[in-house]
Tab-separated table of C-alpha atoms in Angstrom:
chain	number	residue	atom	x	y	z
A	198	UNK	CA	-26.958	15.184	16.158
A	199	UNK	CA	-24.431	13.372	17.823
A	200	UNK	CA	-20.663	15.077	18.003
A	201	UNK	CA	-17.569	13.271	16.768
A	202	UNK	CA	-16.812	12.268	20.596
A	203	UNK	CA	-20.197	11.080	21.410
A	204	UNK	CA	-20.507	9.210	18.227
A	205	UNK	CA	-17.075	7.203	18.797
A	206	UNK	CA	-17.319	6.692	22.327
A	207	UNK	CA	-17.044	2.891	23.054
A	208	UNK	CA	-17.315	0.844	26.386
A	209	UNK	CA	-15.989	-2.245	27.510
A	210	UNK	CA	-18.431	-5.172	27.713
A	211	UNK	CA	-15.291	-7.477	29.188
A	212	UNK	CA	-11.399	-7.259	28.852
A	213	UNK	CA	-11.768	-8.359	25.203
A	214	UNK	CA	-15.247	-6.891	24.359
A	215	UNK	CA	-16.294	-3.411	23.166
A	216	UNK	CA	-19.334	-2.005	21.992
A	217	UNK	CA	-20.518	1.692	20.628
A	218	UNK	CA	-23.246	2.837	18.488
A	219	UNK	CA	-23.132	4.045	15.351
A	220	UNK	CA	-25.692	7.401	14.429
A	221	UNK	CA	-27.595	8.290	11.357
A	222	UNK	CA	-25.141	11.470	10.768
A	223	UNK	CA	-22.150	10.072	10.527
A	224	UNK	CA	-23.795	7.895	7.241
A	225	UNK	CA	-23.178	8.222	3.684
A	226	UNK	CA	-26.576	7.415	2.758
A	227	UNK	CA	-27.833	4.558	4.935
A	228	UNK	CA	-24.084	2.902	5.686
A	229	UNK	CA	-21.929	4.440	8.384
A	230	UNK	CA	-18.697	6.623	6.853
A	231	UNK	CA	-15.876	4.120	6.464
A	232	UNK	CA	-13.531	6.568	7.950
A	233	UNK	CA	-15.852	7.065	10.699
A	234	UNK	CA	-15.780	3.674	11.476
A	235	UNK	CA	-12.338	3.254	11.614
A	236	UNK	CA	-12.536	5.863	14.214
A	237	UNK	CA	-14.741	3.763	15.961
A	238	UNK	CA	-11.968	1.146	15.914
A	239	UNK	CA	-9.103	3.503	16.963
A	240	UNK	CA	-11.007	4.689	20.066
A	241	UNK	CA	-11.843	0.391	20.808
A	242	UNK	CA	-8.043	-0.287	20.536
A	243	UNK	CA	-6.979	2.996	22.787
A	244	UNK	CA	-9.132	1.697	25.216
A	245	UNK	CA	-7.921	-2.044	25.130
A	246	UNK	CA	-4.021	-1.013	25.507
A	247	UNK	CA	-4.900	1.409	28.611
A	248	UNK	CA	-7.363	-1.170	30.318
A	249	UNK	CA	-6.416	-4.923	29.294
A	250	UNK	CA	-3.074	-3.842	27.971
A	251	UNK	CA	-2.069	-1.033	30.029
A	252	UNK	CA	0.933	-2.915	32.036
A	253	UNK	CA	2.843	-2.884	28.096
A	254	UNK	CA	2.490	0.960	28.443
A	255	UNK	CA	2.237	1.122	25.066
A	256	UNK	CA	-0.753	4.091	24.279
A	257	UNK	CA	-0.419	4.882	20.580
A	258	UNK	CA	-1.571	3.302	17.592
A	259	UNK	CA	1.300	2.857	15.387
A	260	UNK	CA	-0.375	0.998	12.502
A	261	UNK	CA	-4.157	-0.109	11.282
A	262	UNK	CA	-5.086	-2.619	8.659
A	263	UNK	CA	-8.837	-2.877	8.053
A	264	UNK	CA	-10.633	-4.928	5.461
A	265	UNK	CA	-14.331	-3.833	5.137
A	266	UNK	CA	-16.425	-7.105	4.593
A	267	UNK	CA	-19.668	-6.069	4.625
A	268	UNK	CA	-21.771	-2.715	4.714
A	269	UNK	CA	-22.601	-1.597	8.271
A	270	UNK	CA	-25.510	-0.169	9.383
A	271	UNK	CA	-26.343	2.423	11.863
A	272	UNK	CA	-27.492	0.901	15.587
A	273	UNK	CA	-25.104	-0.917	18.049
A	274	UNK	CA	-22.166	-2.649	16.902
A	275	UNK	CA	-19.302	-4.898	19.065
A	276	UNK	CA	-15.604	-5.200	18.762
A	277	UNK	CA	-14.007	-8.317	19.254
A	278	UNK	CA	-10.265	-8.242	20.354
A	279	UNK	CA	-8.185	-11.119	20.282
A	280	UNK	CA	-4.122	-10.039	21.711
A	281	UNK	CA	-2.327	-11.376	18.477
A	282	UNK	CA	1.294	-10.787	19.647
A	283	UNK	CA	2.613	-8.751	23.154
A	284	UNK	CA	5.923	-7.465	22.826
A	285	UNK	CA	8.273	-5.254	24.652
A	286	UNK	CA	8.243	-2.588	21.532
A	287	UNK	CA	5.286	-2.795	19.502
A	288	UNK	CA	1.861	-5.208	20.262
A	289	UNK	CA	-0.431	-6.000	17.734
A	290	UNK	CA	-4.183	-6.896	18.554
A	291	UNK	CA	-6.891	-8.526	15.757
A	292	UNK	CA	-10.596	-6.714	15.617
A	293	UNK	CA	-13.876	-7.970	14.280
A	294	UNK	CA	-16.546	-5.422	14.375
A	295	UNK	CA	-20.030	-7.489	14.367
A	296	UNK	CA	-23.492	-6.425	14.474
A	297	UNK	CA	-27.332	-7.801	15.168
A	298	UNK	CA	-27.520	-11.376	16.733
A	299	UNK	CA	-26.451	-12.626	14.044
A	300	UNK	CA	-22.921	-12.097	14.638
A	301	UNK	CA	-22.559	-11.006	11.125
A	302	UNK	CA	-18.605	-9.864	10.462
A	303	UNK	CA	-18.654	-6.671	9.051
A	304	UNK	CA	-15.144	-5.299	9.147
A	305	UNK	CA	-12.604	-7.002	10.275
A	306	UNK	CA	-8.479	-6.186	11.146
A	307	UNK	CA	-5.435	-6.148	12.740
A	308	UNK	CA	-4.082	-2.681	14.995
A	309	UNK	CA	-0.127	-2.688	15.722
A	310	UNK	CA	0.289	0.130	19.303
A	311	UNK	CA	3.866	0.956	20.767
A	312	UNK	CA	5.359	4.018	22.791
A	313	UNK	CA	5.791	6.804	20.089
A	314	UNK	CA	6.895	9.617	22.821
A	315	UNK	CA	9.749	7.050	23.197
A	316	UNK	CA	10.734	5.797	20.108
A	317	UNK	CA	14.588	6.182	19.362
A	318	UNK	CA	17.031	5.274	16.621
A	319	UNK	CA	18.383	6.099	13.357
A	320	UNK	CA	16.540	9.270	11.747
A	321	UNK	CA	17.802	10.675	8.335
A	322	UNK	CA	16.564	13.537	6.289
A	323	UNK	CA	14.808	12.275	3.241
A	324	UNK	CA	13.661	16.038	1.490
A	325	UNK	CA	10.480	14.756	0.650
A	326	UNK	CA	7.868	17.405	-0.188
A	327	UNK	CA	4.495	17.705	-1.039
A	328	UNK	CA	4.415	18.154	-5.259
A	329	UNK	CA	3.181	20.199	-6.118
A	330	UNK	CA	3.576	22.134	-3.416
A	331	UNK	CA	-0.048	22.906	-2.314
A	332	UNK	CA	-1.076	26.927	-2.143
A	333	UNK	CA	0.528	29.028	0.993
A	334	UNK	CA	-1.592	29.404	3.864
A	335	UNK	CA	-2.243	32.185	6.480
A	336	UNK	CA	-4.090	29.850	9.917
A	337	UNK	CA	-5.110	33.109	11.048
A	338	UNK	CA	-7.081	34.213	8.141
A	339	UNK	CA	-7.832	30.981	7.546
A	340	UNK	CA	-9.915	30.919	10.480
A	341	UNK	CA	-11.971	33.902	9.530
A	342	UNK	CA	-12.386	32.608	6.077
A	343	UNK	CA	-10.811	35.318	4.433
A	344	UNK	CA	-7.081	33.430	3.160
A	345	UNK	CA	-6.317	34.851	-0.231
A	346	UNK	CA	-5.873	31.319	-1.605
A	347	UNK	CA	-8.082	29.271	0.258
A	348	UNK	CA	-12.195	29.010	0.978
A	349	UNK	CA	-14.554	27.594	2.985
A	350	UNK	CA	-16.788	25.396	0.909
A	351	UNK	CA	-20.231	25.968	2.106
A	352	UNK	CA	-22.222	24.287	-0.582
A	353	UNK	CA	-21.250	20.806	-0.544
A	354	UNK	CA	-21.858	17.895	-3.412
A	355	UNK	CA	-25.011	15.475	-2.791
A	356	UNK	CA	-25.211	16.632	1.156
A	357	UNK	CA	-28.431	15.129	1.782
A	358	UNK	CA	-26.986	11.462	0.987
A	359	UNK	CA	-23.103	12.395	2.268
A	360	UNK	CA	-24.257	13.117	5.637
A	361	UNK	CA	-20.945	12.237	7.482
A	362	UNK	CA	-19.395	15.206	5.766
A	363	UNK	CA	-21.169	17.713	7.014
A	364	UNK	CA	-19.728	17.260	10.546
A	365	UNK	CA	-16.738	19.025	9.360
A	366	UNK	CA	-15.771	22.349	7.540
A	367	UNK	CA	-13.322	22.163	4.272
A	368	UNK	CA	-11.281	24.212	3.256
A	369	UNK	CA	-10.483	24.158	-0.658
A	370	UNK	CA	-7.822	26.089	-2.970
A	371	UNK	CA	-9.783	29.392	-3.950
A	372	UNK	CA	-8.634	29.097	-7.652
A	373	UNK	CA	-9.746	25.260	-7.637
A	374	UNK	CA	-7.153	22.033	-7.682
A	375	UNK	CA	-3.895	22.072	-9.636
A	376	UNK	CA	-5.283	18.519	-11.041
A	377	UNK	CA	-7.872	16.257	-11.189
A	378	UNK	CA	-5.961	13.830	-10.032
A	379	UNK	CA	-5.810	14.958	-6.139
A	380	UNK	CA	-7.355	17.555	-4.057
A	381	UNK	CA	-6.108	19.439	-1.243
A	382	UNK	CA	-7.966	20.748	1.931
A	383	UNK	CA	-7.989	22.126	5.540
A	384	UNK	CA	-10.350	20.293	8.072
A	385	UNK	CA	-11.717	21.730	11.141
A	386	UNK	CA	-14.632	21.102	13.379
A	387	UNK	CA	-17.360	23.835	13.239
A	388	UNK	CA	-18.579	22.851	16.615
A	389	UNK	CA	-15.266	23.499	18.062
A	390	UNK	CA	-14.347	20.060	18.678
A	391	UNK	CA	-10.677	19.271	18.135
A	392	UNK	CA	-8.812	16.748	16.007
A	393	UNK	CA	-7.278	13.662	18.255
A	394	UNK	CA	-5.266	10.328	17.472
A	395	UNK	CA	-8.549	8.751	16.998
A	396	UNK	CA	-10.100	11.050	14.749
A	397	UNK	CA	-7.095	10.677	12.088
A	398	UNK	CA	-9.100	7.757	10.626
A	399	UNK	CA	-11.918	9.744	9.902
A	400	UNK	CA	-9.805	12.547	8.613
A	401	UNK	CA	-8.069	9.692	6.363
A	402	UNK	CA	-11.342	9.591	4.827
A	403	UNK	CA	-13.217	12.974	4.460
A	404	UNK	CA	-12.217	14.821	1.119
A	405	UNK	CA	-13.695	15.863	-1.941
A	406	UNK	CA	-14.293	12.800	-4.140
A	407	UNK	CA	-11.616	12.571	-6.649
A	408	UNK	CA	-13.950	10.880	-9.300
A	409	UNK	CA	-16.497	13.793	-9.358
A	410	UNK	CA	-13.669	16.087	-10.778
A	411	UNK	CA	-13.354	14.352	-14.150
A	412	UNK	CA	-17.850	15.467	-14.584
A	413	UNK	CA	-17.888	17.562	-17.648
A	414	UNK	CA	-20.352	20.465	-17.710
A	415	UNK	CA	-23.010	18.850	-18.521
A	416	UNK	CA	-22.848	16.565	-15.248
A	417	UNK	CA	-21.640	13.533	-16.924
A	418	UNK	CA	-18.530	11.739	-17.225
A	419	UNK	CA	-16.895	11.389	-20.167
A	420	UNK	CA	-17.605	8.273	-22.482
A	421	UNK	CA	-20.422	8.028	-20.086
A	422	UNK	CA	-23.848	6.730	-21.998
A	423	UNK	CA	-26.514	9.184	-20.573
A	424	UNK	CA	-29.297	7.092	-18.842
A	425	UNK	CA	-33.109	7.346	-19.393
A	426	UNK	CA	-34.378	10.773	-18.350
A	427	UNK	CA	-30.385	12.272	-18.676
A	428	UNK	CA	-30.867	11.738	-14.708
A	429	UNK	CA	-27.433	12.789	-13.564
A	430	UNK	CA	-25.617	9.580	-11.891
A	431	UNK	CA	-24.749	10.212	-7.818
A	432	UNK	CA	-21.936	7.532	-7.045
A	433	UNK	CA	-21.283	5.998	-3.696
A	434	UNK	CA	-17.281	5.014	-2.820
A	435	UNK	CA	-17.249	2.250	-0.359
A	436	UNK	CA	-13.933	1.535	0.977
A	437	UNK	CA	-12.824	-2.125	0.678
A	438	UNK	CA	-9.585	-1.597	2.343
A	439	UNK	CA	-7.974	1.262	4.497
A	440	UNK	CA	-4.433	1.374	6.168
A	441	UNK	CA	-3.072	3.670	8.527
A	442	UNK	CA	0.652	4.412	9.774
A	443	UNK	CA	0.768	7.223	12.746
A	444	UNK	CA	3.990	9.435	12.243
A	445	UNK	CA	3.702	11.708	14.725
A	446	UNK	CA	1.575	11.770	18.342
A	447	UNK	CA	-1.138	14.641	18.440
A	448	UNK	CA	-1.204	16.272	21.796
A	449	UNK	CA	-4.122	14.777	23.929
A	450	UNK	CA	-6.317	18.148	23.421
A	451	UNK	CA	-5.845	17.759	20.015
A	452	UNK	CA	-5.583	20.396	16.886
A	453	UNK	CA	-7.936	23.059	15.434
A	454	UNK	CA	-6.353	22.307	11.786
A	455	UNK	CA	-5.274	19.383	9.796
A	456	UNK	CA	-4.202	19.169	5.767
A	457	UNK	CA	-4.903	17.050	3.902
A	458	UNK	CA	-4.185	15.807	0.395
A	459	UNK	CA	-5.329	12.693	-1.318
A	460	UNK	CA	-4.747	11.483	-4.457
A	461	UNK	CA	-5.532	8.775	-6.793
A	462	UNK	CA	-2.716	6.616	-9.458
A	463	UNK	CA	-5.432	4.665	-11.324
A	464	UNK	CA	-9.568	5.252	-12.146
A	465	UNK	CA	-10.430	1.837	-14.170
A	466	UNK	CA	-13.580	-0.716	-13.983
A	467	UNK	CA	-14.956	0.753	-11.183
A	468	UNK	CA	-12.037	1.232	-8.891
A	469	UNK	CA	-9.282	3.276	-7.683
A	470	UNK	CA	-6.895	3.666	-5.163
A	471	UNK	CA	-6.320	7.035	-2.827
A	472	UNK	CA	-2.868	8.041	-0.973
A	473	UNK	CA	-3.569	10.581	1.492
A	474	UNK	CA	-1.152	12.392	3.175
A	475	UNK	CA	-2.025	13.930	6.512
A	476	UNK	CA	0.025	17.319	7.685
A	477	UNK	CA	-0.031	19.825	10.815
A	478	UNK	CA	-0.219	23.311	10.741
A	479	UNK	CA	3.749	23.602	10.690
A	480	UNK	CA	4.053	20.523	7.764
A	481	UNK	CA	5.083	17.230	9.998
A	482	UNK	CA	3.703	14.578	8.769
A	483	UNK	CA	1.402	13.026	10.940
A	484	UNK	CA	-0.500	10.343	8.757
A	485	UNK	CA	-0.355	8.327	6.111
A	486	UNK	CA	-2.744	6.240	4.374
A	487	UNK	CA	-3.939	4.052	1.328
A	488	UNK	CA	-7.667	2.906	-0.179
A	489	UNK	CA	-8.469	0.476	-2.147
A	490	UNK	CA	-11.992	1.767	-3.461
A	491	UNK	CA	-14.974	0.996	-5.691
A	492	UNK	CA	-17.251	3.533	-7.649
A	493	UNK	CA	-21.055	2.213	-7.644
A	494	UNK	CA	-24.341	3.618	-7.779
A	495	UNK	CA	-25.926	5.403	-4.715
A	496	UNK	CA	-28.684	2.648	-5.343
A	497	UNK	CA	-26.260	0.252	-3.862
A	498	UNK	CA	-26.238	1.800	-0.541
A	499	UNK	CA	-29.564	1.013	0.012
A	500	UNK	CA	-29.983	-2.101	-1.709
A	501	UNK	CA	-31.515	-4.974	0.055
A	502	UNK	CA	-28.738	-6.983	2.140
A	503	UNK	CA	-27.956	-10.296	0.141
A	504	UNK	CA	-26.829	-12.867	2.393
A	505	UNK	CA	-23.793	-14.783	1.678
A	506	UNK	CA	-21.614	-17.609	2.950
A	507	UNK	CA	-23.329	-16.513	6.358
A	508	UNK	CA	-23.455	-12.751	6.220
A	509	UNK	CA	-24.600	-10.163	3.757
A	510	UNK	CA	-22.487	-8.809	1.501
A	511	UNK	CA	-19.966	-5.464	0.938
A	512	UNK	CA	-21.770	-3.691	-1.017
C-alpha cells in the first residue's frame, strides 16, 4: 500500500519531462482518484519551478486548471511541460499527462506559480463566513474521537470500489449534515502523514458524495425506476474539470487537520457542479475550488476503452 508521498512522488526524465506511477489504492474502482491525480500534477509543477524554473524563485502554486480528457489507469504515466509565459510576478506552465506508447492525452492543463510569502498590496476585510456556520470543534478531542459534535466515520460507502478514500480518516457532523446539499468534514491521515501544498488537490476531492444523500430508505433515489433484481445502483463521479486557487502557503511539514466543505448549486441530467472550500484549524482559508462532474454507473469505470479521434475516451 503505497503512502500519499510515495504514491505522488515524480522524477524528472529532462528539464521539461516528468514521470510517476500511479497505484491500485489510490483508484476509485479501476481509474486513479481525480483528486489524486491532480496531486500528481502539483508535485510535477513544484518540481519544474525549483529545477527548470528555480532562477524565477517563484515556489508556490497559485492557480490550477485541469481538464480530464480521458480515464487514467493505474501504471506509469508522464508529464509534459511546456513554459507558457515567465514573468517577474506570476509564471504559468501548460501540462499533458500521457500514458502507454501510445502517447494517449489523458488530462491535460495549465498551472499559474508566484511568491506567496511575498505577495503585497491592497487587502480589505470582506466578512465572509461559512453559512451555515458548520458545528464547533474541539482539535483536541477531535483527535481522540470523542468531539461532542463530530465522529470518525469508520464504515465508509462502497469501500471496496472507492479505494482512494480509505487513505484518509473523515470526520463527519455527529447529528448528520444541516442539508443535502453540502457536507462538511475534518481530514487527517491515519498513518500520520501530514497535509502539504501538494496534497490540497487531493483534499479538493475527498468528501462524502453529495448525490448519495438524496437515497431514500429504501436505497434508491427518488423518481428512480428500480432495475431488474431491485439491485441497488453504485454511481461513479468522474471529474471533467477541476480548478484550484491557493490562498494561503501551508508550512513545508504540513498540517494534521484540514476542513472541508463542499457543496453542490445544481443535480440535473447526470451532472453537477461542487464548490469546496478548504479551511485550517484556526478558519483561514487556504483553498478554493470548483467541479464540473458527471453521475454514471460504476459499470463505466471498467468499461472497455473506446478509442476516439486517437485516444480512448473520458469515461
Amino acid at each position: 500500500m503505497s503512502t500519499f508521498q510515495e504514491a505522488t512522488a515524480v522524477k524528472a526524465v529532462d528539464a521539461h519531462t516528468y514521470s510517476g506511477f500511479f497505484p491500485p489504492n489510490w483508484c476509485i474502482g479501476t481509474v486513479p482518484h481525480g483528486g489524486y491525480v491532480t496531486s500528481c500534477i502539483l508535485s510535477v509543477a513544484n518540481l519544474h519551478f525549483s529545477t527548470t524554473l528555480s532562477s524565477l524563485s517563484q515556489p508556490h502554486t497559485l492557480t490550477l486548471y485541469l481538464t480530464f480528457l480521458r480515464r487514467t489507469s493505474t501504471g506509469p504515466y508522464t508529464v509534459t511541460v511546456r513554459d507558457t509565459k515567465l514573468g517577474r510576478q506570476t509564471s504559468t506552465i501548460h501540462v499533458t499527462l500521457t500514458q502507454d506508447s501510445s502517447q494517449r492525452e489523458e488530462v491535460v492543463g495549465y498551472i499559474t506559480h508566484s511568491d506567496l510569502a511575498i505577495e503585497s498590496g491592497i487587502s480589505l476585510p470582506t466578512q465572509w463566513a461559512l453559512s451555515p456556520p458548520p458545528p464547533v470543534t474541539d482539535i483536541t478531542q477531535l483527535r481522540k474521537d470523542e468531539d461532542e459534535n463530530w465522529v470518525l466515520q469508520k464504515d465508509l460507502p462502497y469501500a471496496s470500489f472507492r479505494k482512494a478514500s480509505l487513505n484518509v480518516h473523515f470526520y463527519l457532523p455527529r447529528k448528520g449534515q444541516s442539508e443535502k446539499s453540502f457536507a462538511d468534514e475534518w481530514l487527517r491521515f491515519p498513518n500520520g502523514e501530514r497535509f502539504t501544498m501538494e496534497s490540497l488537490g487531493y483534499v479538493a476531492d475527498t468528501w462524502p458524495q453529495i448525490v448519495e444523500a438524496y437515497r431514500g430508505g429504501d436505497g434508491y433515489f427518488p423518481g428512480m425506476e428500480k432495475p431488474a433484481g431491485n439491485r441497488l445502483p453504485i454511481f461513479w463521479y468522474p471529474t471533467l474539470l477541476l480548478n484550484l486557487e491557493i490562498k494561503k502557503v501551508l508550512p513545508p511539514e504540513g498540517v494534521e487537520w484540514l476542513f472541508v466543505r463542499v457543496s453542490a448549486k445544481q443535480i440535473k441530467n447526470g451532472r453537477l457542479d461542487l464548490e469546496v472550500v478548504i479551511l485550517d484549524e484556526g478558519g483561514d482559508i487556504v483553498a478554493l475550488s470548483q467541479h464540473v462532474t458527471l453521475v454514471v454507473g460504476n459499470e463505466r469505470n471498467r468499461a472497455e476503452r473506446r478509442h476516439q479521434g486517437g485516444g480512448p475516451s473520458k469515461i
